Amino acid sequence: EAQVTQNPRYLITVTGKKLTVTCSQNMNHEYMSWYRQDPGLGLRQIYYSMNVEVTDKGDVPEGYKVSRKEKRNFPLILESPSPNQTSLYFCASRVTNTGELFFGEGSRLTVL
Amino acid sequence: QKEVEQDPGPLSVPEGAIVSLNCTYSNSAFQYFMWYRQYSRKGPELLMYTYSSGNKEDGRFTAQVDKSSKYISLFIRDSQPSDSATYLCAIDSGYSTLTFGKGTMLLVSP
């Protein structure tokens, strides 16, 4: 089954404690992306990657890091989480830079 | 002016009603137009995809694009309670990113 898998789905952490949200896709897609979704603000892109070892900032990259060492994986790293990073995070992928974007189920992060 | 504007709703309709959801956009470079549906606690999933002005129909759903007015619409005929979800328009310049509207929450009551 074609899918984008994120882990963890739910996480409560404390300010400053580094965390990583993993994302994996099994569709051999070149393009992967991270979004955060907040009430009243909609989906906002954090980072995206056009291919292995190629990453670029989206609209709200501050406080986040990503890496793309393998085609299927695109982890989101919060080096020092802060309460304003409490949000619902989605990983997504698509074949190239156009076309249908497939989303994961989401990771709800709470930073206390 | 924001790139994509979408009324957040909620929009409440009775079962069987025709629903109209709309977005306006500002960047005439946008080429591809999509509608995503997002159920509660789920990721968005693609509902309709089009790249030209005019109408595209898929079952009870019709996507309409008017590039001259920078206006896109999604019509749902014979709406069902299972259509209750948030609908997001998404517009693609064809380069690297999709620009999403904030989503309209639709509630269809039995």
GROMACS .gro file of C-alpha atoms in nm:
model
  222
    1GLU     CA    1   0.000   0.000   0.000
    2ALA     CA    2   0.132   0.342  -0.101
    3GLN     CA    3   0.178   0.550   0.207
    4VAL     CA    4   0.364   0.818   0.398
    5THR     CA    5   0.442   0.710   0.754
    6GLN     CA    6   0.516   0.949   1.035
    7ASN     CA    7   0.630   0.875   1.389
    8PRO     CA    8   0.546   0.954   1.657
    9ARG     CA    9   0.181   1.035   1.602
   10TYR     CA   10   0.153   1.207   1.938
   11LEU     CA   11   0.426   1.355   2.153
   12ILE     CA   12   0.438   1.574   2.461
   13THR     CA   13   0.779   1.714   2.544
   14VAL     CA   14   0.940   1.998   2.735
   15THR     CA   15   1.114   2.311   2.617
   16GLY     CA   16   1.467   2.251   2.499
   17LYS     CA   17   1.456   1.873   2.472
   18LYS     CA   18   1.568   1.777   2.121
   19LEU     CA   19   1.329   1.562   1.924
   20THR     CA   20   1.300   1.408   1.581
   21VAL     CA   21   0.984   1.328   1.389
   22THR     CA   22   1.050   1.061   1.131
   23CYS     CA   23   0.888   1.040   0.789
   24SER     CA   24   0.913   0.760   0.540
   25GLN     CA   25   0.745   0.705   0.201
   26ASN     CA   26   0.729   0.386  -0.002
   27MET     CA   27   0.638   0.539  -0.340
   28ASN     CA   28   0.991   0.623  -0.460
   29HIS     CA   29   0.897   0.992  -0.469
   30GLU     CA   30   1.166   1.249  -0.530
   31TYR     CA   31   0.989   1.538  -0.359
   32MET     CA   32   0.919   1.545   0.014
   33SER     CA   33   0.798   1.822   0.237
   34TRP     CA   34   0.705   1.911   0.595
   35TYR     CA   35   0.407   2.127   0.691
   36ARG     CA   36   0.266   2.249   1.016
   37GLN     CA   37  -0.106   2.311   1.057
   38ASP     CA   38  -0.237   2.558   1.312
   39PRO     CA   39  -0.593   2.685   1.373
   40GLY     CA   40  -0.658   2.999   1.173
   41LEU     CA   41  -0.326   2.972   0.990
   42GLY     CA   42  -0.379   2.665   0.775
   43LEU     CA   43  -0.100   2.454   0.633
   44ARG     CA   44   0.238   2.622   0.621
   45GLN     CA   45   0.544   2.468   0.465
   46ILE     CA   46   0.850   2.427   0.686
   47TYR     CA   47   1.107   2.263   0.458
   48TYR     CA   48   1.103   2.068   0.136
   49SER     CA   49   1.340   1.845  -0.054
   50MET     CA   50   1.352   1.799  -0.429
   51ASN     CA   51   1.580   1.495  -0.405
   52VAL     CA   52   1.846   1.325  -0.194
   53GLU     CA   53   2.084   1.576  -0.033
   54VAL     CA   54   1.877   1.868  -0.168
   55THR     CA   55   1.672   2.061   0.087
   56ASP     CA   56   1.527   2.411   0.095
   57LYS     CA   57   1.341   2.638   0.331
   58GLY     CA   58   0.969   2.683   0.312
   59ASP     CA   59   0.767   2.961   0.468
   60VAL     CA   60   0.836   2.890   0.837
   61PRO     CA   61   1.176   2.718   0.874
   62GLU     CA   62   1.293   2.885   1.195
   63GLY     CA   63   1.362   2.638   1.474
   64TYR     CA   64   1.360   2.332   1.247
   65LYS     CA   65   1.617   2.123   1.065
   66VAL     CA   66   1.579   1.849   0.808
   67SER     CA   67   1.799   1.603   0.627
   68ARG     CA   68   1.755   1.387   0.317
   69LYS     CA   69   2.019   1.118   0.317
   70GLU     CA   70   1.795   0.857   0.156
   71LYS     CA   71   1.515   0.897  -0.093
   72ARG     CA   72   1.249   0.742   0.127
   73ASN     CA   73   1.324   0.925   0.455
   74PHE     CA   74   1.290   1.291   0.549
   75PRO     CA   75   1.316   1.347   0.925
   76LEU     CA   76   1.217   1.675   1.091
   77ILE     CA   77   1.445   1.780   1.375
   78LEU     CA   78   1.361   2.026   1.651
   79GLU     CA   79   1.695   2.098   1.818
   80SER     CA   80   1.551   2.304   2.102
   81PRO     CA   81   1.172   2.293   2.094
   82SER     CA   82   0.974   2.588   2.224
   83PRO     CA   83   0.602   2.618   2.309
   84ASN     CA   84   0.533   2.806   1.983
   85GLN     CA   85   0.623   2.486   1.800
   86THR     CA   86   0.322   2.313   1.949
   87SER     CA   87   0.135   2.214   1.636
   88LEU     CA   88   0.010   1.939   1.407
   89TYR     CA   89   0.284   1.835   1.167
   90PHE     CA   90   0.240   1.667   0.831
   91CYS     CA   91   0.496   1.506   0.607
   92ALA     CA   92   0.409   1.478   0.240
   93SER     CA   93   0.562   1.347  -0.080
   94ARG     CA   94   0.503   1.354  -0.453
   95VAL     CA   95   0.669   1.218  -0.767
   96THR     CA   96   0.832   1.544  -0.871
   97ASN     CA   97   0.774   1.911  -0.801
   98THR     CA   98   0.423   1.893  -0.948
   99GLY     CA   99   0.133   1.660  -0.913
  100GLU     CA  100  -0.057   1.503  -0.630
  101LEU     CA  101   0.089   1.549  -0.285
  102PHE     CA  102   0.045   1.249  -0.056
  103PHE     CA  103   0.021   1.326   0.314
  104GLY     CA  104   0.102   1.128   0.622
  105GLU     CA  105  -0.146   1.092   0.908
  106GLY     CA  106   0.007   1.375   1.107
  107SER     CA  107   0.211   1.411   1.427
  108ARG     CA  108   0.060   1.614   1.707
  109LEU     CA  109   0.336   1.776   1.908
  110THR     CA  110   0.293   1.959   2.236
  111VAL     CA  111   0.586   2.149   2.385
  112LEU     CA  112   0.541   2.246   2.750
  113GLN     CA  113  -0.277   4.045  -0.012
  114LYS     CA  114  -0.249   3.678   0.077
  115GLU     CA  115  -0.178   3.446  -0.211
  116VAL     CA  116  -0.478   3.220  -0.157
  117GLU     CA  117  -0.795   3.325   0.023
  118GLN     CA  118  -1.054   3.079   0.144
  119ASP     CA  119  -1.350   3.134   0.374
  120PRO     CA  120  -1.293   2.921   0.690
  121GLY     CA  121  -1.660   2.854   0.755
  122PRO     CA  122  -1.798   2.648   0.913
  123LEU     CA  123  -2.052   2.588   0.642
  124SER     CA  124  -2.354   2.392   0.765
  125VAL     CA  125  -2.596   2.235   0.517
  126PRO     CA  126  -2.867   1.968   0.530
  127GLU     CA  127  -2.813   1.634   0.363
  128GLY     CA  128  -2.887   1.650  -0.010
  129ALA     CA  129  -2.793   2.016  -0.050
  130ILE     CA  130  -2.562   2.148  -0.319
  131VAL     CA  131  -2.245   2.286  -0.164
  132SER     CA  132  -2.023   2.553  -0.314
  133LEU     CA  133  -1.672   2.606  -0.181
  134ASN     CA  134  -1.452   2.882  -0.317
  135CYS     CA  135  -1.100   3.020  -0.325
  136THR     CA  136  -0.945   3.325  -0.481
  137TYR     CA  137  -0.578   3.365  -0.561
  138SER     CA  138  -0.354   3.650  -0.653
  139ASN     CA  139  -0.060   3.503  -0.847
  140SER     CA  140  -0.139   3.459  -1.215
  141ALA     CA  141   0.163   3.225  -1.248
  142PHE     CA  142  -0.030   2.950  -1.072
  143GLN     CA  143  -0.090   2.668  -1.315
  144TYR     CA  144  -0.236   2.372  -1.129
  145PHE     CA  145  -0.536   2.370  -0.904
  146MET     CA  146  -0.633   2.110  -0.649
  147TRP     CA  147  -0.891   2.042  -0.384
  148TYR     CA  148  -0.798   1.836  -0.081
  149ARG     CA  149  -1.033   1.690   0.176
  150GLN     CA  150  -0.924   1.649   0.536
  151TYR     CA  151  -1.120   1.448   0.787
  152SER     CA  152  -1.069   1.513   1.155
  153ARG     CA  153  -0.740   1.368   1.287
  154LYS     CA  154  -0.632   1.267   0.936
  155GLY     CA  155  -0.397   1.399   0.671
  156PRO     CA  156  -0.536   1.582   0.367
  157GLU     CA  157  -0.613   1.365   0.065
  158LEU     CA  158  -0.649   1.476  -0.295
  159LEU     CA  159  -1.004   1.510  -0.419
  160MET     CA  160  -0.974   1.693  -0.751
  161TYR     CA  161  -0.687   1.810  -0.972
  162THR     CA  162  -0.705   2.036  -1.274
  163TYR     CA  163  -0.473   2.260  -1.470
  164SER     CA  164  -0.699   2.451  -1.702
  165SER     CA  165  -0.990   2.687  -1.690
  166GLY     CA  166  -1.330   2.524  -1.708
  167ASN     CA  167  -1.504   2.242  -1.527
  168LYS     CA  168  -1.392   1.896  -1.425
  169GLU     CA  169  -1.644   1.648  -1.293
  170ASP     CA  170  -1.594   1.337  -1.082
  171GLY     CA  171  -1.910   1.180  -0.952
  172ARG     CA  172  -2.084   1.424  -0.719
  173PHE     CA  173  -1.789   1.663  -0.728
  174THR     CA  174  -1.720   1.937  -0.983
  175ALA     CA  175  -1.411   2.156  -0.980
  176GLN     CA  176  -1.432   2.486  -1.164
  177VAL     CA  177  -1.143   2.715  -1.249
  178ASP     CA  178  -1.169   3.069  -1.384
  179LYS     CA  179  -0.815   3.190  -1.448
  180SER     CA  180  -0.928   3.529  -1.575
  181SER     CA  181  -1.092   3.601  -1.239
  182LYS     CA  182  -0.839   3.399  -1.037
  183TYR     CA  183  -1.124   3.207  -0.881
  184ILE     CA  184  -1.167   2.836  -0.817
  185SER     CA  185  -1.469   2.649  -0.689
  186LEU     CA  186  -1.567   2.304  -0.574
  187PHE     CA  187  -1.930   2.198  -0.602
  188ILE     CA  188  -2.069   1.898  -0.418
  189ARG     CA  189  -2.406   1.767  -0.535
  190ASP     CA  190  -2.638   1.564  -0.314
  191SER     CA  191  -2.416   1.623  -0.012
  192GLN     CA  192  -2.389   1.342   0.243
  193PRO     CA  193  -2.296   1.341   0.613
  194SER     CA  194  -1.979   1.158   0.509
  195ASP     CA  195  -1.879   1.473   0.318
  196SER     CA  196  -1.835   1.654   0.651
  197ALA     CA  197  -1.470   1.751   0.653
  198THR     CA  198  -1.240   2.045   0.594
  199TYR     CA  199  -1.181   2.125   0.228
  200LEU     CA  200  -0.855   2.289   0.128
  201CYS     CA  201  -0.782   2.446  -0.204
  202ALA     CA  202  -0.423   2.417  -0.318
  203ILE     CA  203  -0.257   2.601  -0.601
  204ASP     CA  204   0.069   2.509  -0.765
  205SER     CA  205   0.301   2.731  -0.963
  206GLY     CA  206   0.466   2.422  -1.109
  207TYR     CA  207   0.799   2.489  -0.944
  208SER     CA  208   0.843   2.357  -0.596
  209THR     CA  209   0.563   2.439  -0.357
  210LEU     CA  210   0.191   2.422  -0.320
  211THR     CA  211   0.013   2.718  -0.169
  212PHE     CA  212  -0.282   2.612   0.042
  213GLY     CA  213  -0.591   2.800   0.142
  214LYS     CA  214  -0.673   2.786   0.512
  215GLY     CA  215  -0.956   2.542   0.454
  216THR     CA  216  -1.335   2.554   0.482
  217MET     CA  217  -1.502   2.330   0.738
  218LEU     CA  218  -1.818   2.168   0.598
  219LEU     CA  219  -2.085   2.010   0.818
  220VAL     CA  220  -2.360   1.808   0.649
  221SER     CA  221  -2.641   1.721   0.885
  222PRO     CA  222  -2.865   1.415   0.829
   0.00000   0.00000   0.00000
